[in-house]
mmCIF file of C-alpha atoms and ligand atoms in Angstrom:
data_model
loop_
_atom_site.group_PDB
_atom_site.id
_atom_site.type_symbol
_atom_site.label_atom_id
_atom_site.label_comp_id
_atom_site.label_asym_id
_atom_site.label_seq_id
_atom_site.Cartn_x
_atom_site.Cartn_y
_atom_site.Cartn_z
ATOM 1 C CA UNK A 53 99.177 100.094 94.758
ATOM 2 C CA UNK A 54 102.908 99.970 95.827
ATOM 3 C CA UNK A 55 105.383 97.322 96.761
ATOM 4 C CA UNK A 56 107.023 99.461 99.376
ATOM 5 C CA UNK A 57 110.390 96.793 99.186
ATOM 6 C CA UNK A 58 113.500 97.775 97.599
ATOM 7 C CA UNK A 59 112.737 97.055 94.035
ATOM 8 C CA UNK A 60 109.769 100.309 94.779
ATOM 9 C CA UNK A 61 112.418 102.340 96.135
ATOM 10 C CA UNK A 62 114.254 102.033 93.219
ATOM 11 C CA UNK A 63 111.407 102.760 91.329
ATOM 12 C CA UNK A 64 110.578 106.135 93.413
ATOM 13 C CA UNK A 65 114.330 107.314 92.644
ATOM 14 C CA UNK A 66 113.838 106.429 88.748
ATOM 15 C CA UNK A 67 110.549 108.680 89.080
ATOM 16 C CA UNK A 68 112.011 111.421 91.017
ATOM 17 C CA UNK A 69 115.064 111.854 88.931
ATOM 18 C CA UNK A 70 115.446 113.982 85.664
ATOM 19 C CA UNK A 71 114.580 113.127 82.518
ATOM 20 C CA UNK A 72 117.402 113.799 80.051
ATOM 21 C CA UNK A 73 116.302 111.194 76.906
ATOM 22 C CA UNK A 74 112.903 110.308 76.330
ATOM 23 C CA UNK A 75 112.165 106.083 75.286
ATOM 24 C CA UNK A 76 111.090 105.632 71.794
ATOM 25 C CA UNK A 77 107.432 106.006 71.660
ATOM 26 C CA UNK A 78 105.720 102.913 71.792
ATOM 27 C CA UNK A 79 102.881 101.816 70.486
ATOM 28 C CA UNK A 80 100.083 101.613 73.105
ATOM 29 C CA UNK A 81 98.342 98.369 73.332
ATOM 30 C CA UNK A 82 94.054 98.531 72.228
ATOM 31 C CA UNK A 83 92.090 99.785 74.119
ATOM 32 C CA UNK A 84 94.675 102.399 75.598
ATOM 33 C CA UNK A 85 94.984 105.916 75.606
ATOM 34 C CA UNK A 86 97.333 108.404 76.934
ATOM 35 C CA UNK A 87 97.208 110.307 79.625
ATOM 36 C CA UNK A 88 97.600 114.281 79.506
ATOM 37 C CA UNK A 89 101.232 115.594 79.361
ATOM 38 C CA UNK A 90 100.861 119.147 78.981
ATOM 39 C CA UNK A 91 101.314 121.802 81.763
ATOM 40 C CA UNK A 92 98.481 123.145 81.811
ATOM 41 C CA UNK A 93 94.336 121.980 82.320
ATOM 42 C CA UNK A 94 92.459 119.592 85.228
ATOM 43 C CA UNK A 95 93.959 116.630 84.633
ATOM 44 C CA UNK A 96 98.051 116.727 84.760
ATOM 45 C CA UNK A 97 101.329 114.687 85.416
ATOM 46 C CA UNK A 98 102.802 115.369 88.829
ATOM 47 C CA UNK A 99 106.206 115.347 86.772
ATOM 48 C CA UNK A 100 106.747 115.302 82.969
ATOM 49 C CA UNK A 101 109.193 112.390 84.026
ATOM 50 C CA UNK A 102 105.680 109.676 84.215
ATOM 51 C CA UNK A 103 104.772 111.074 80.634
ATOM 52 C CA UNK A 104 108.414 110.543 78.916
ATOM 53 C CA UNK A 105 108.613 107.043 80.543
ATOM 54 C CA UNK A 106 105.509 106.185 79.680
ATOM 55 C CA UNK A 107 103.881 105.101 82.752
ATOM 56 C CA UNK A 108 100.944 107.358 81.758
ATOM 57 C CA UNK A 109 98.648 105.100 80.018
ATOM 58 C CA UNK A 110 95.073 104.219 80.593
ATOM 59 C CA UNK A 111 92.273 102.535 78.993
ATOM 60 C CA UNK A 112 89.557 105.175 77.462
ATOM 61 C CA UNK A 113 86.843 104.644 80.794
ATOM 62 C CA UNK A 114 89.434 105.714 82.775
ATOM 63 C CA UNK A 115 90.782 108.949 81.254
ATOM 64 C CA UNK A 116 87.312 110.075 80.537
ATOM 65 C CA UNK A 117 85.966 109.153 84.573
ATOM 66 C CA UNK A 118 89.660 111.325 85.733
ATOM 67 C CA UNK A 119 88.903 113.985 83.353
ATOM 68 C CA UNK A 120 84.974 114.289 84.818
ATOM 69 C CA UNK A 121 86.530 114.184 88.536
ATOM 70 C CA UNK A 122 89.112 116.699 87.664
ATOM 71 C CA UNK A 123 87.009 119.066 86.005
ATOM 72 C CA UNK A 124 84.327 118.625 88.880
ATOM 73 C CA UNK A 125 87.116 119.334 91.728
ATOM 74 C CA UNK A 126 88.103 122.476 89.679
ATOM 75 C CA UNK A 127 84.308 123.539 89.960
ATOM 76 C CA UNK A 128 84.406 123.043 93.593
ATOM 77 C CA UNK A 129 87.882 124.378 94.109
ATOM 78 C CA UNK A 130 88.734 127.099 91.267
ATOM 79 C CA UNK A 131 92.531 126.179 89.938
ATOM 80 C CA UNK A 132 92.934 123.107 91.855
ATOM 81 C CA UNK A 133 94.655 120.500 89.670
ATOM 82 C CA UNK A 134 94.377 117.004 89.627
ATOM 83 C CA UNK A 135 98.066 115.394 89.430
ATOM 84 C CA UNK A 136 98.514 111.577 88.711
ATOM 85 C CA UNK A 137 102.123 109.497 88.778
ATOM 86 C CA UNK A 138 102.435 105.819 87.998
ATOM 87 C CA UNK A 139 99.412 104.635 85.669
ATOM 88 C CA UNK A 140 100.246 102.417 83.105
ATOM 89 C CA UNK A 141 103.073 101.207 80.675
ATOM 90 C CA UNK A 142 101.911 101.251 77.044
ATOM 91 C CA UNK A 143 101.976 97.317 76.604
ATOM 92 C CA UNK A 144 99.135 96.771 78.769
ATOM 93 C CA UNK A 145 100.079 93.987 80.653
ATOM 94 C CA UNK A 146 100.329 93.374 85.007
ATOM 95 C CA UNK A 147 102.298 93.811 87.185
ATOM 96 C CA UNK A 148 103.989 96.697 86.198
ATOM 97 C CA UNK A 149 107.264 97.058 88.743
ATOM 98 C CA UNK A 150 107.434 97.323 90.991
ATOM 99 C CA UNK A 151 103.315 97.830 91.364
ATOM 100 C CA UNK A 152 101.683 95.060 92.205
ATOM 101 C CA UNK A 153 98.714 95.623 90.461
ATOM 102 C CA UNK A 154 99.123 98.193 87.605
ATOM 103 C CA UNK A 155 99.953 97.568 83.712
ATOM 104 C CA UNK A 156 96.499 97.080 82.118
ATOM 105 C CA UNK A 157 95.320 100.457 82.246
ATOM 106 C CA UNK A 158 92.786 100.202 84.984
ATOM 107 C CA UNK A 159 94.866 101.389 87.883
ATOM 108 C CA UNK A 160 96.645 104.849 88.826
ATOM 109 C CA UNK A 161 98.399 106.576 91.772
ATOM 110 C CA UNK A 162 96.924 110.200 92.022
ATOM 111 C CA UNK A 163 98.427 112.758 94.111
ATOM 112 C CA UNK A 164 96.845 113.797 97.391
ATOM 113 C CA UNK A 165 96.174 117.738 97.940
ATOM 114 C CA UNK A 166 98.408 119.502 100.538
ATOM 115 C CA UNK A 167 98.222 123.171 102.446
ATOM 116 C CA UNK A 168 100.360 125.062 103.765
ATOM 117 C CA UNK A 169 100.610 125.020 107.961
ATOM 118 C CA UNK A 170 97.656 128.264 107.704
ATOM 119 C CA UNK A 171 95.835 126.615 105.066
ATOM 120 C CA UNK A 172 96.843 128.114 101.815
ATOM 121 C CA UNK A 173 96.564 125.977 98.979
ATOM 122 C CA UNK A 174 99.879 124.323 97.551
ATOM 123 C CA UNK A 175 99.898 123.479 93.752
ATOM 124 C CA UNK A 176 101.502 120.542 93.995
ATOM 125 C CA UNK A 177 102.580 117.928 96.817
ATOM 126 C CA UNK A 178 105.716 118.617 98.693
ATOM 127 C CA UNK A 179 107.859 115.746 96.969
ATOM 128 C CA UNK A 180 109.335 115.860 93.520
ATOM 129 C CA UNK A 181 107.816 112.426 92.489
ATOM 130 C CA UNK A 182 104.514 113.447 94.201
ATOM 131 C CA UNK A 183 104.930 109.883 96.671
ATOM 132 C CA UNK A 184 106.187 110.711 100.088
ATOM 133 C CA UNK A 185 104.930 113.278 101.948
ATOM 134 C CA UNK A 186 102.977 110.976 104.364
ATOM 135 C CA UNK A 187 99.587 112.379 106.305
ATOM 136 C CA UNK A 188 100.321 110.025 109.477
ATOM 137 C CA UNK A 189 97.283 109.597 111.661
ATOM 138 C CA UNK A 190 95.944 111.647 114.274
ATOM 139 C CA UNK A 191 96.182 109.038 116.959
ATOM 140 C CA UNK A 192 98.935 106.347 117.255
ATOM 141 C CA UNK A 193 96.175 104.130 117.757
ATOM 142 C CA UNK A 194 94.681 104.298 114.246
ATOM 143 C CA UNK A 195 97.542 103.219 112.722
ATOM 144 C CA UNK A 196 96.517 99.824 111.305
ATOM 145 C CA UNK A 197 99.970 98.409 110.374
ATOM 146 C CA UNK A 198 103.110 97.864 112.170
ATOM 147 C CA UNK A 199 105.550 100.478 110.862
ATOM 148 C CA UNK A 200 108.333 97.908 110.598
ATOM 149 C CA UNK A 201 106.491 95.206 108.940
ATOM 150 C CA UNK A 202 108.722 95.808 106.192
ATOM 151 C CA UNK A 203 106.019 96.971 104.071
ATOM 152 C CA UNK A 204 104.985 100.023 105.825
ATOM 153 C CA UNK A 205 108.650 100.862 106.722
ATOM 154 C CA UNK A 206 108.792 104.642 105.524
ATOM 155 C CA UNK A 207 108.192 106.925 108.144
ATOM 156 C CA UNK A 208 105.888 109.755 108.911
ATOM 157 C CA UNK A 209 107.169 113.209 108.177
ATOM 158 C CA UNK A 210 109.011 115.460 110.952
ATOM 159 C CA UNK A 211 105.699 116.738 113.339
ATOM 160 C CA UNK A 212 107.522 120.459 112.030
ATOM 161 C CA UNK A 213 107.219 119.985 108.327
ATOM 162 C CA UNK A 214 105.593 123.363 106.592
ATOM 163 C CA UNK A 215 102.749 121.322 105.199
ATOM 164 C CA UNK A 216 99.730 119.305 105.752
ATOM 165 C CA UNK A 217 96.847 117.406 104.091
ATOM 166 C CA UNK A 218 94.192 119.751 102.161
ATOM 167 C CA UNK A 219 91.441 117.408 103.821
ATOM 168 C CA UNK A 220 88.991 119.427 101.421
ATOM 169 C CA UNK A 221 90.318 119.490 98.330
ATOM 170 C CA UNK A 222 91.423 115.677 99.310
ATOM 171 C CA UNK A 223 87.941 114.680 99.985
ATOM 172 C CA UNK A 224 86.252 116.566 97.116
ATOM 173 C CA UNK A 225 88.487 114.104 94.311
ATOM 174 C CA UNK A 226 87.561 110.805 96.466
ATOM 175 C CA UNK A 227 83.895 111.764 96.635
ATOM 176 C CA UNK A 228 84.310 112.656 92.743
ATOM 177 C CA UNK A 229 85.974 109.184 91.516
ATOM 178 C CA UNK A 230 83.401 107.011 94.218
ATOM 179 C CA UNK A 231 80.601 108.478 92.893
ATOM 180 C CA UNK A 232 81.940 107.186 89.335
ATOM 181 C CA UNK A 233 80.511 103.822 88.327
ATOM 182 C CA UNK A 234 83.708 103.714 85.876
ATOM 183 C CA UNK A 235 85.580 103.578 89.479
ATOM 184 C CA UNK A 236 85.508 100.056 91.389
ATOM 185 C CA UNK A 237 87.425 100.885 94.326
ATOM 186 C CA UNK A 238 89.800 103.539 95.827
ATOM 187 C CA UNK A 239 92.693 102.892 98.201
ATOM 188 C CA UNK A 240 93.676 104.537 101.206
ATOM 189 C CA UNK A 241 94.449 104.017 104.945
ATOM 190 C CA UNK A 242 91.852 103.028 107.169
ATOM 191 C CA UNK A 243 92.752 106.485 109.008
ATOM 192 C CA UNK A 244 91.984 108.650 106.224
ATOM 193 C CA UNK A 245 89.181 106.756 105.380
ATOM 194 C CA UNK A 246 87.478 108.133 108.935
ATOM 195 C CA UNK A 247 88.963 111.538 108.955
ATOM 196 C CA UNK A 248 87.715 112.384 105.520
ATOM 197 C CA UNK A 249 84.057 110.976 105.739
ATOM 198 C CA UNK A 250 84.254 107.751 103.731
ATOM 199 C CA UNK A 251 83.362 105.151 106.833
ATOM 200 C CA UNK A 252 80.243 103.945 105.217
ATOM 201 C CA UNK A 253 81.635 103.653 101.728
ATOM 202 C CA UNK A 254 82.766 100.507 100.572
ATOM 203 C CA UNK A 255 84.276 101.440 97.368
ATOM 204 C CA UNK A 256 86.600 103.695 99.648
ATOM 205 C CA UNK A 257 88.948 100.400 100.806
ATOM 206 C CA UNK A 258 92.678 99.677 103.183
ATOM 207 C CA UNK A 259 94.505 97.540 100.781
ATOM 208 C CA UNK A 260 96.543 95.934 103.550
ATOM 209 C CA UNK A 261 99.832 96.074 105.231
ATOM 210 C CA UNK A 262 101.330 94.133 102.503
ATOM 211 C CA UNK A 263 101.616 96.643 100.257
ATOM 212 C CA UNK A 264 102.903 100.556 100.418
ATOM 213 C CA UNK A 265 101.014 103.211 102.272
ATOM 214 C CA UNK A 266 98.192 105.097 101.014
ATOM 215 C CA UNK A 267 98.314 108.175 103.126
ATOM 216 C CA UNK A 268 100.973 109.982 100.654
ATOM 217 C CA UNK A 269 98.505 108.842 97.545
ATOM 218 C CA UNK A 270 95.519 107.211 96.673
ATOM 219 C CA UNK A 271 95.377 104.330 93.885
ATOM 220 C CA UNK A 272 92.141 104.106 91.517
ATOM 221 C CA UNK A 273 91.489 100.404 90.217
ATOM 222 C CA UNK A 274 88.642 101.037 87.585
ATOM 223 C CA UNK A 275 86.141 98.663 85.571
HETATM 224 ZN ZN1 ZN B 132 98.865 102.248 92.762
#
């Protein structure tokens, strides 16, 4: 989850810019694990930039239930990749800015799966930092939130854009991590919730207009 104020725009630019020194490695508080860095399996960083400022931290329930729905999307889907940003710092505490919720190791921001307009595949989302590229709703009238709330203030993409939400692929991780008794609930907007098939599930939740959209991600809290 996302404070979509200021202080998480910052935040967005820190993640979106490049790294040129890498913070001394700290050590991880118990119980916490890192994340996979490397270019290359299931289970990746949207942008090396999360690894070297280590916001990649989880506890060990976690990695292992993202490394089970990764692998079991790349069954379904041959070379798709699961990409994460924001998890966790290494000291284990919450809130982690400008999150309201992350810091402990039970929380992470995983990238949502995008096409091209004629449906081929794209590797990756169409932002740097993997937050941004919005999947606005089908019908003004399922947007929940008043887009000037303040808190649900960045708008939906231009209606032109050369990409759209991989509803499949998209569906195939949520349906992965809710099937996971490791996961306790999944955010996203009520109008994804519909349009993917996840009505009747209740670990499949809004988590309000107070905090950042979740049509350009979806957060995992877990056990
Ligand atoms: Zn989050």
């Amino acid at each position: 989850m996302r404070l979509a104020a200021a202080a998480a725009a910052a935040g967005l630019v820190a993640a979106c810019q490049p790294v040129t020194t890498t913070e001394p490695v700290a050590r991880p508080a118990p119980g916490l694990v890192a994340l996979p860095c490397e270019a290359r399996g299931a289970l990746r960083p949207v942008s090396t930039s999360y690894c070297a400022r280590h916001r990649h931290y989880v506890t060990e329930p976690a990695l292992a239930a993202l490394s089970d729905a990764a692998a079991g999307v790349a069954r379904r889907h041959p070379g798709a990749v699961v990409l994460f940003m924001e998890a966790s710092w290494p000291r284990g505490e919450k809130p982690m800015p400008p999150h309201v919720s992350h810091g402990d190791g039970r929380q992470i921001d995983l990238a949502l799966f995008y096409a091209t307009r004629d449906g081929r595949p794209l590797a990756s989302p169409p932002t740097a930092s993997g937050y941004g590229a919005f999947e606005p709703p089908s019908r003004e009238a399922e947007r929940v939130c008043v887009p000037d709330s303040g808190h649900h203030d960045r708008p939906d993409p231009p209606a032109g854009r050369g990409w759209r939400l991989d509803d499949e692929r998209t569906a195939e991780l949520i349906r992965m991590l809710s099937a996971d008794s490791r996961v306790r609930r999944i955010f996203v907007e009520p109008h994804l919730k519909q349009r993917l098939g996840f009505g009747g599930d209740p670990k499949v939740r809004f988590a309000g207009c107070a905090v950042a959209r979740h049509d350009d991600h979806i957060h995992i809290d877990f056990h």
